[in-house]
mmCIF file of C-alpha atoms in Angstrom:
data_model
loop_
_atom_site.group_PDB
_atom_site.id
_atom_site.type_symbol
_atom_site.label_atom_id
_atom_site.label_comp_id
_atom_site.label_asym_id
_atom_site.label_seq_id
_atom_site.Cartn_x
_atom_site.Cartn_y
_atom_site.Cartn_z
ATOM 1 C CA UNK A 838 -4.884 -12.549 -11.350
ATOM 2 C CA UNK A 839 -4.017 -16.016 -12.676
ATOM 3 C CA UNK A 840 -2.874 -19.010 -10.568
ATOM 4 C CA UNK A 841 0.733 -18.279 -9.629
ATOM 5 C CA UNK A 842 -0.099 -14.623 -9.016
ATOM 6 C CA UNK A 843 -2.775 -15.647 -6.533
ATOM 7 C CA UNK A 844 -0.324 -17.915 -4.747
ATOM 8 C CA UNK A 845 2.176 -15.044 -4.568
ATOM 9 C CA UNK A 846 -0.445 -12.720 -3.067
ATOM 10 C CA UNK A 847 -1.517 -15.395 -0.570
ATOM 11 C CA UNK A 848 2.064 -15.965 0.573
ATOM 12 C CA UNK A 849 2.579 -12.202 0.924
ATOM 13 C CA UNK A 850 -0.654 -11.961 2.937
ATOM 14 C CA UNK A 851 0.437 -14.806 5.227
ATOM 15 C CA UNK A 852 3.812 -13.124 5.735
ATOM 16 C CA UNK A 853 2.043 -9.825 6.456
ATOM 17 C CA UNK A 854 -0.144 -11.472 9.105
ATOM 18 C CA UNK A 855 2.719 -13.450 10.638
ATOM 19 C CA UNK A 856 5.113 -10.498 10.763
ATOM 20 C CA UNK A 857 2.435 -8.139 12.086
ATOM 21 C CA UNK A 858 1.383 -10.543 14.817
ATOM 22 C CA UNK A 859 4.931 -11.369 15.820
ATOM 23 C CA UNK A 860 6.106 -7.757 15.917
ATOM 24 C CA UNK A 861 3.007 -6.664 17.863
ATOM 25 C CA UNK A 862 3.600 -9.268 20.560
ATOM 26 C CA UNK A 863 7.353 -8.611 20.650
ATOM 27 C CA UNK A 864 6.898 -4.858 20.995
ATOM 28 C CA UNK A 865 4.277 -5.218 23.732
ATOM 29 C CA UNK A 866 6.163 -7.814 25.757
ATOM 30 C CA UNK A 867 9.887 -7.324 25.223
ATOM 31 C CA UNK A 868 10.616 -4.102 23.352
ATOM 32 C CA UNK A 869 13.270 -3.021 25.867
ATOM 33 C CA UNK A 870 15.233 -6.261 25.269
ATOM 34 C CA UNK A 871 15.784 -5.713 21.532
ATOM 35 C CA UNK A 872 14.295 -2.425 20.309
ATOM 36 C CA UNK A 873 16.136 -2.464 16.960
ATOM 37 C CA UNK A 874 15.125 -6.033 16.178
ATOM 38 C CA UNK A 875 11.490 -5.480 17.082
ATOM 39 C CA UNK A 876 11.264 -2.161 15.247
ATOM 40 C CA UNK A 877 12.675 -3.891 12.161
ATOM 41 C CA UNK A 878 10.081 -6.665 12.532
ATOM 42 C CA UNK A 879 7.354 -4.010 12.576
ATOM 43 C CA UNK A 880 8.884 -2.377 9.497
ATOM 44 C CA UNK A 881 8.981 -5.744 7.737
ATOM 45 C CA UNK A 882 5.314 -6.271 8.625
ATOM 46 C CA UNK A 883 4.386 -2.897 7.117
ATOM 47 C CA UNK A 884 6.343 -3.723 3.957
ATOM 48 C CA UNK A 885 4.558 -7.079 3.604
ATOM 49 C CA UNK A 886 1.166 -5.415 4.053
ATOM 50 C CA UNK A 887 2.016 -2.770 1.451
ATOM 51 C CA UNK A 888 3.428 -5.340 -0.988
ATOM 52 C CA UNK A 889 0.320 -7.502 -0.638
ATOM 53 C CA UNK A 890 -1.990 -4.572 -1.308
ATOM 54 C CA UNK A 891 0.144 -3.309 -4.191
ATOM 55 C CA UNK A 892 0.253 -6.723 -5.865
ATOM 56 C CA UNK A 893 -3.525 -7.046 -5.635
ATOM 57 C CA UNK A 894 -3.982 -3.574 -7.113
ATOM 58 C CA UNK A 895 -1.017 -3.674 -9.546
ATOM 59 C CA UNK A 896 -3.261 -3.202 -12.589
ATOM 60 C CA UNK A 897 -4.428 0.182 -11.260
ATOM 61 C CA UNK A 898 -2.525 3.371 -11.899
ATOM 62 C CA UNK A 899 0.487 3.791 -9.636
ATOM 63 C CA UNK A 900 0.144 0.518 -7.729
ATOM 64 C CA UNK A 901 2.501 -1.367 -10.049
ATOM 65 C CA UNK A 902 5.231 1.134 -9.151
ATOM 66 C CA UNK A 903 4.387 0.869 -5.454
ATOM 67 C CA UNK A 904 4.657 -2.929 -5.718
ATOM 68 C CA UNK A 905 8.135 -2.559 -7.241
ATOM 69 C CA UNK A 906 9.240 -0.162 -4.509
ATOM 70 C CA UNK A 907 7.888 -2.362 -1.697
ATOM 71 C CA UNK A 908 9.397 -5.577 -3.058
ATOM 72 C CA UNK A 909 12.813 -4.065 -3.837
ATOM 73 C CA UNK A 910 12.808 -2.495 -0.358
ATOM 74 C CA UNK A 911 11.910 -5.911 1.076
ATOM 75 C CA UNK A 912 14.777 -7.636 -0.756
ATOM 76 C CA UNK A 913 17.193 -4.907 0.336
ATOM 77 C CA UNK A 914 15.994 -5.225 3.931
ATOM 78 C CA UNK A 915 16.409 -8.992 3.942
ATOM 79 C CA UNK A 916 19.915 -8.716 2.500
ATOM 80 C CA UNK A 917 21.097 -5.885 4.785
ATOM 81 C CA UNK A 918 19.511 -7.167 8.006
ATOM 82 C CA UNK A 919 20.494 -10.733 7.125
ATOM 83 C CA UNK A 920 24.120 -9.769 6.563
ATOM 84 C CA UNK A 921 24.250 -7.589 9.684
ATOM 85 C CA UNK A 922 22.765 -10.356 11.807
ATOM 86 C CA UNK A 923 25.550 -12.682 10.655
ATOM 87 C CA UNK A 924 28.423 -10.182 10.918
ATOM 88 C CA UNK A 925 27.212 -8.267 14.006
ATOM 89 C CA UNK A 926 24.886 -10.637 15.886
ATOM 90 C CA UNK A 927 25.004 -8.418 18.977
ATOM 91 C CA UNK A 928 22.792 -5.936 17.087
ATOM 92 C CA UNK A 929 20.035 -8.560 17.025
ATOM 93 C CA UNK A 930 19.840 -10.334 20.387
ATOM 94 C CA UNK A 931 16.415 -11.537 19.290
ATOM 95 C CA UNK A 932 15.379 -12.580 15.800
ATOM 96 C CA UNK A 933 13.611 -10.296 13.379
ATOM 97 C CA UNK A 934 11.634 -11.404 10.352
ATOM 98 C CA UNK A 935 14.666 -10.629 8.184
ATOM 99 C CA UNK A 936 17.541 -11.654 10.495
ATOM 100 C CA UNK A 937 19.699 -14.533 9.319
ATOM 101 C CA UNK A 938 18.038 -14.015 5.919
ATOM 102 C CA UNK A 939 14.642 -15.094 7.245
ATOM 103 C CA UNK A 940 15.794 -18.316 8.893
ATOM 104 C CA UNK A 941 12.917 -18.177 11.395
ATOM 105 C CA UNK A 942 10.475 -18.138 8.463
ATOM 106 C CA UNK A 943 12.131 -20.979 6.518
ATOM 107 C CA UNK A 944 14.009 -18.420 4.358
ATOM 108 C CA UNK A 945 10.744 -17.365 2.722
ATOM 109 C CA UNK A 946 11.678 -13.679 3.258
ATOM 110 C CA UNK A 947 14.780 -14.265 1.124
ATOM 111 C CA UNK A 948 13.035 -16.104 -1.711
ATOM 112 C CA UNK A 949 9.695 -14.259 -1.798
ATOM 113 C CA UNK A 950 10.933 -10.922 -3.180
ATOM 114 C CA UNK A 951 12.783 -12.755 -5.955
ATOM 115 C CA UNK A 952 9.483 -14.312 -7.034
ATOM 116 C CA UNK A 953 7.763 -10.955 -6.574
ATOM 117 C CA UNK A 954 10.245 -9.254 -8.885
ATOM 118 C CA UNK A 955 9.887 -12.052 -11.423
ATOM 119 C CA UNK A 956 6.090 -11.656 -11.290
ATOM 120 C CA UNK A 957 6.260 -7.897 -11.761
ATOM 121 C CA UNK A 958 8.673 -8.231 -14.700
ATOM 122 C CA UNK A 959 6.486 -10.779 -16.476
ATOM 123 C CA UNK A 960 3.107 -9.171 -15.728
ATOM 124 C CA UNK A 961 3.598 -5.511 -16.511
ATOM 125 C CA UNK A 962 0.215 -3.803 -16.930
ATOM 126 C CA UNK A 963 -0.657 -2.555 -20.402
ATOM 127 C CA UNK A 964 -0.083 1.167 -20.787
ATOM 128 C CA UNK A 965 -3.240 3.177 -20.611
ATOM 129 C CA UNK A 966 -4.173 4.876 -23.846
ATOM 130 C CA UNK A 967 -5.782 8.282 -23.478
ATOM 131 C CA UNK A 968 -9.141 8.698 -25.132
ATOM 132 C CA UNK A 969 -8.992 10.513 -28.455
ATOM 133 C CA UNK A 970 -11.521 13.348 -28.669
ATOM 134 C CA UNK A 971 -13.800 13.240 -31.733
#
């Protein structure tokens, strides 16, 4: 994976670690205060882990498609949770990774899937050619 692809994977890995750590602590300490918010943080963490793995393995059969699914799901989650957290803030008494469009993470959750989609569009794996029997 060339330069910018490595940076993309590193940022996804950092987001996966940050979201996993944050959601783990939130669920252990305060789950009863904001169960929806903390469950969504855990979901975001799982999506970041899956996206990271799928981007690393995107050249292998099926993983390119999984990367697309994870990153489109991520963008949808950021947009839906972000919009809901603005319109209905009472649903999110505590921040999630995706609330306010990722404000707590410097809006990286909003921008990252856009770069992920760009990467996937410009780095489509070559189709595999079946071996021709002789």
